[in-house]
CSV table of C-alpha atoms in Angstrom, one decimal:
chain,number,residue,atom,x,y,z
A,1,TYR,CA,0.2,-0.1,-0.3
A,2,ALA,CA,2.5,2.2,0.7
A,3,LEU,CA,4.3,1.5,-2.4
A,4,MET,CA,1.1,2.0,-4.7
A,5,GLN,CA,1.2,5.7,-2.5
A,6,VAL,CA,4.6,6.6,-4.1
A,7,LEU,CA,3.9,5.5,-7.1
A,8,THR,CA,0.2,7.2,-7.9
A,9,PRO,CA,2.1,10.9,-7.5
A,10,VAL,CA,5.2,9.8,-10.0
A,11,LEU,CA,3.0,8.1,-12.5
A,12,ASN,CA,0.7,11.4,-12.1
A,13,LEU,CA,4.0,13.4,-13.0
A,14,LEU,CA,4.7,11.0,-15.7
A,15,LEU,CA,1.4,11.7,-17.1
A,16,LEU,CA,1.5,15.5,-17.3
A,17,ILE,CA,5.3,15.2,-18.9
A,18,GLY,CA,3.8,13.1,-21.5
A,19,LEU,CA,0.5,15.5,-21.8
A,20,VAL,CA,2.4,18.3,-22.2
A,21,LEU,CA,5.1,17.1,-24.8
A,22,PHE,CA,3.1,15.0,-26.8
A,23,TRP,CA,-1.0,15.6,-26.5
A,24,PRO,CA,-2.0,18.6,-29.2
A,25,GLY,CA,-4.9,20.8,-28.2
A,26,GLU,CA,-6.7,21.0,-25.3
A,27,GLN,CA,-4.6,20.0,-22.5
A,28,ALA,CA,-6.3,20.5,-19.4
A,29,THR,CA,-9.2,18.0,-20.2
A,30,GLY,CA,-6.6,15.2,-20.9
A,31,LEU,CA,-4.7,16.1,-17.6
A,32,TRP,CA,-7.7,15.3,-15.8
A,33,VAL,CA,-9.5,12.7,-17.5
A,34,ASN,CA,-5.9,10.9,-17.1
A,35,THR,CA,-6.3,11.7,-13.2
A,36,SER,CA,-9.3,10.1,-12.9
A,37,TRP,CA,-8.1,7.1,-14.7
A,38,LEU,CA,-4.8,6.7,-12.6
A,39,TYR,CA,-6.6,7.2,-9.3
A,40,GLY,CA,-9.6,5.0,-10.3
A,41,LEU,CA,-7.0,1.8,-11.3
A,42,SER,CA,-5.0,2.4,-7.9
A,43,ALA,CA,-8.2,2.3,-5.8
A,44,LEU,CA,-9.2,-1.2,-7.9
A,45,LEU,CA,-5.9,-2.4,-7.2
A,46,ALA,CA,-5.7,-1.5,-3.3
A,47,THR,CA,-9.3,-3.0,-2.9
A,48,TYR,CA,-8.1,-5.9,-5.1
A,49,TYR,CA,-5.3,-6.6,-2.8
A,50,ALA,CA,-7.2,-6.1,0.4
A,51,TYR,CA,-9.7,-8.7,-0.3
A,52,GLY,CA,-7.8,-10.9,-2.2
A,53,THR,CA,-5.1,-11.5,0.3
A,54,GLY,CA,-7.7,-11.5,3.2
A,55,THR,CA,-6.5,-7.9,4.7
A,56,GLY,CA,-10.0,-6.5,3.8
A,57,PHE,CA,-12.8,-5.0,6.2
A,58,ARG,CA,-15.3,-6.9,7.1
A,59,LEU,CA,-18.2,-6.6,9.2
A,60,SER,CA,-19.7,-9.1,11.4
A,61,ILE,CA,-22.9,-8.0,11.3
A,62,ASP,CA,-26.4,-10.0,11.9
A,63,TRP,CA,-28.2,-7.6,9.3
A,64,SER,CA,-31.5,-9.9,10.6
A,65,ASN,CA,-31.4,-8.3,13.9
A,66,LEU,CA,-32.4,-5.1,14.1
A,67,ALA,CA,-30.6,-4.2,17.9
A,68,ASP,CA,-27.1,-5.0,15.7
A,69,ARG,CA,-28.5,-2.1,13.2
A,70,ALA,CA,-29.4,0.4,15.7
A,71,VAL,CA,-26.1,-0.3,17.6
A,72,LEU,CA,-24.0,-0.1,14.0
A,73,TRP,CA,-26.0,3.1,13.1
A,74,ARG,CA,-24.7,4.7,16.4
A,75,THR,CA,-21.4,3.7,16.3
A,76,TYR,CA,-21.1,4.9,12.6
A,77,LYS,CA,-22.9,8.4,13.5
A,78,ALA,CA,-20.9,9.0,16.2
A,79,TYR,CA,-17.6,8.4,14.3
A,80,VAL,CA,-18.3,10.1,10.8
A,81,ALA,CA,-20.3,13.4,12.4
A,82,PRO,CA,-17.1,15.0,13.2
A,83,LEU,CA,-15.6,13.8,10.1
A,84,THR,CA,-18.1,14.9,8.3
A,85,VAL,CA,-18.1,18.8,9.8
A,86,TYR,CA,-14.3,18.5,9.1
A,87,ALA,CA,-14.3,17.5,5.5
A,88,VAL,CA,-17.3,20.4,4.6
A,89,PHE,CA,-15.2,23.3,6.1
A,90,GLY,CA,-12.0,21.8,4.7
A,91,TRP,CA,-13.6,22.0,1.3
A,92,ILE,CA,-14.6,26.0,2.1
A,93,THR,CA,-11.6,26.8,3.2
A,94,ASN,CA,-9.5,25.5,0.3
A,95,TYR,CA,-11.6,27.4,-2.2
A,96,ALA,CA,-12.1,31.0,0.3
A,97,ASP,CA,-8.9,31.8,0.2
A,98,ARG,CA,-8.7,32.3,-3.7
A,99,TYR,CA,-11.8,34.1,-3.4
A,100,LEU,CA,-10.4,36.6,-0.7
A,101,ILE,CA,-7.1,37.0,-3.1
A,102,GLU,CA,-9.5,38.4,-5.7
A,103,TYR,CA,-11.9,40.5,-3.9
A,104,LEU,CA,-8.9,42.2,-2.0
A,105,LEU,CA,-6.2,41.8,-4.8
A,106,SER,CA,-6.7,40.6,-8.0
A,107,PRO,CA,-7.3,37.7,-10.6
A,108,ALA,CA,-3.5,37.9,-11.1
A,109,ASP,CA,-2.8,37.1,-8.0
A,110,VAL,CA,-4.9,34.4,-7.5
A,111,GLY,CA,-3.2,32.8,-10.2
A,112,TYR,CA,0.1,33.8,-8.5
A,113,TYR,CA,-0.9,32.3,-5.6
A,114,SER,CA,-2.5,29.0,-6.8
A,115,THR,CA,0.7,28.2,-8.8
A,116,GLY,CA,2.9,28.6,-6.1
A,117,TYR,CA,0.4,26.7,-3.6
A,118,GLY,CA,0.4,23.9,-6.0
A,119,LEU,CA,4.5,23.6,-5.9
A,120,GLY,CA,4.7,23.7,-2.3
A,121,ALA,CA,2.0,21.1,-1.6
A,122,ARG,CA,4.7,18.4,-3.1
A,123,LEU,CA,5.6,18.6,0.1
A,124,ALA,CA,2.8,15.6,0.5
A,125,MET,CA,4.8,13.1,-1.2
A,126,LEU,CA,7.5,13.0,1.8
A,127,SER,CA,4.5,12.4,4.3
A,128,THR,CA,2.3,9.9,2.7
A,129,PRO,CA,4.1,6.9,2.4
A,130,LEU,CA,5.2,7.5,6.3
A,131,THR,CA,1.7,7.8,7.5
A,132,ALA,CA,0.4,5.1,5.0
A,133,HIS,CA,3.1,2.4,6.8
A,134,LEU,CA,2.4,3.9,10.3
A,135,THR,CA,-1.8,3.9,10.3
A,136,PRO,CA,-1.7,0.0,10.1
A,137,LEU,CA,1.0,-0.3,13.1
A,138,VAL,CA,-1.7,2.5,15.4
A,139,PHE,CA,-4.0,0.2,14.6
A,140,ALA,CA,-2.7,-2.9,15.3
A,141,SER,CA,-2.1,-1.6,18.8
A,142,GLN,CA,-5.7,-0.6,19.3
A,143,ARG,CA,-7.0,-4.0,18.4
A,144,GLU,CA,-4.4,-5.6,20.6
A,145,GLY,CA,-5.7,-3.8,23.5
A,146,ARG,CA,-3.2,-1.3,24.4
A,147,PRO,CA,-3.6,2.1,25.6
A,148,ALA,CA,-3.5,5.0,23.4
A,149,ARG,CA,-0.4,6.2,24.8
A,150,ALA,CA,1.5,3.4,24.1
A,151,THR,CA,1.5,4.6,20.3
A,152,HIS,CA,3.1,7.6,21.0
A,153,PRO,CA,6.7,6.4,20.8
A,154,VAL,CA,6.3,4.9,17.0
A,155,ILE,CA,4.1,8.0,16.0
A,156,PHE,CA,6.9,9.9,17.3
A,157,ARG,CA,9.7,8.0,15.5
A,158,TYR,CA,7.8,8.7,12.1
A,159,LEU,CA,7.0,11.8,12.6
A,160,ARG,CA,11.2,13.1,13.8
A,161,LEU,CA,11.6,10.8,10.0
A,162,PHE,CA,9.4,13.3,8.1
A,163,TRP,CA,10.5,16.4,10.0
A,164,THR,CA,14.4,14.8,8.8
A,165,LEU,CA,13.2,15.1,5.2
A,166,ALA,CA,10.8,18.1,5.2
A,167,GLY,CA,13.0,20.1,6.7
A,168,PRO,CA,16.6,20.3,4.0
A,169,VAL,CA,13.8,20.0,1.7
A,170,CYS,CA,12.0,23.3,2.8
A,171,LEU,CA,15.4,24.7,3.2
A,172,GLY,CA,16.5,23.9,-0.2
A,173,LEU,CA,12.9,25.4,-1.8
A,174,TRP,CA,13.5,28.7,-0.1
A,175,LEU,CA,17.8,28.9,-1.2
A,176,LEU,CA,16.9,27.4,-4.8
A,177,ARG,CA,13.6,29.6,-5.2
A,178,GLU,CA,15.0,31.6,-8.2
A,179,GLU,CA,16.1,28.4,-9.7
A,180,ILE,CA,13.4,26.2,-8.8
A,181,GLY,CA,11.1,28.8,-10.0
A,182,ARG,CA,12.7,29.3,-13.6
A,183,LEU,CA,13.0,25.6,-14.2
A,184,LEU,CA,9.4,24.5,-13.1
A,185,LEU,CA,7.1,27.4,-13.6
A,186,SER,CA,8.4,30.9,-15.6
A,187,ASP,CA,9.4,34.2,-15.4
A,188,THR,CA,6.0,35.1,-15.7
A,189,TYR,CA,5.2,33.5,-12.3
A,190,ARG,CA,8.3,35.3,-10.5
A,191,PRO,CA,5.9,36.5,-7.7
A,192,ALA,CA,5.0,32.8,-6.8
A,193,PHE,CA,9.0,32.2,-6.4
A,194,GLU,CA,8.9,33.2,-2.9
A,195,LEU,CA,5.5,31.4,-1.9
A,196,VAL,CA,6.6,28.4,-2.7
A,197,PRO,CA,8.9,27.6,0.2
A,198,VAL,CA,6.3,29.6,2.8
A,199,ILE,CA,4.0,26.8,1.4
A,200,GLY,CA,6.3,24.3,1.9
A,201,VAL,CA,6.8,25.1,5.8
A,202,ALA,CA,3.0,25.6,6.3
A,203,TYR,CA,2.5,22.4,4.4
A,204,THR,CA,5.1,20.4,7.0
A,205,PHE,CA,3.2,21.8,9.9
A,206,SER,CA,-0.1,20.7,8.6
A,207,LEU,CA,1.2,17.4,7.5
A,208,SER,CA,2.7,16.6,11.0
A,209,LEU,CA,-0.8,16.6,12.5
A,210,GLN,CA,-1.8,13.6,10.3
A,211,PHE,CA,0.8,11.4,12.0
A,212,LEU,CA,-0.8,12.6,15.4
A,213,GLU,CA,-4.4,11.8,13.8
A,214,THR,CA,-3.5,8.2,12.8
A,215,LYS,CA,-3.9,7.8,17.0
A,216,PHE,CA,-7.3,9.8,16.6
A,217,TYR,CA,-8.6,7.3,14.1
A,218,ALA,CA,-7.9,4.4,15.1
A,219,PHE,CA,-9.0,4.7,19.1
A,220,SER,CA,-12.2,6.6,17.6
A,221,ARG,CA,-11.6,10.1,18.5
A,222,PRO,CA,-12.8,12.0,15.5
A,223,LYS,CA,-13.5,14.9,17.4
A,224,TYR,CA,-9.8,15.7,18.3
A,225,ILE,CA,-9.4,15.9,14.5
A,226,LEU,CA,-12.4,18.1,13.8
A,227,TRP,CA,-10.6,20.4,16.4
A,228,HIS,CA,-7.5,20.2,14.0
């Protein structure tokens, strides 16, 4: 699973390069079509692996028993309700910043912001395989009946590894912002060059929370995730 998490963005990048070099005409539509197929294929492969190896999630529920259904519904509602609120407000804030920039500044500034944001957000490529490998370890502790505090050593070990990787990357983004900007963007987007390392640092803090959130997911404490 962790390998798939690493390969998916790499394949996405290769698709982007191929699309820009060899696809004539409308590239934006082609990019989203290829991305949809790529992530759809990844989902199918993950599902096939999970159920093919017997590691898929299965409910031992007697569906003819109304009491079991009621318990399942209450448990599901308690777990999902905070995450639903979290997802809705997360979606709103992901778009509100661009509308605010356009309202307070100009549409051109929205373009600079979006471009710098997209490049700085690539820090997620460092955390995704780590959290994918960490998550089953944390859930295993919960299944074995260990207290939530027992997961702290392994969580912070992975978190330290992430900071060890992300720290030099953020420093490199700042020191080489001009070179990176000209290589991956263009001089047209020069105002976005200095934004890239700032977004990288912000994402480092934001992604660090995901390591802590694995404990809240495993031990059914989604309200703490909402507070983040």
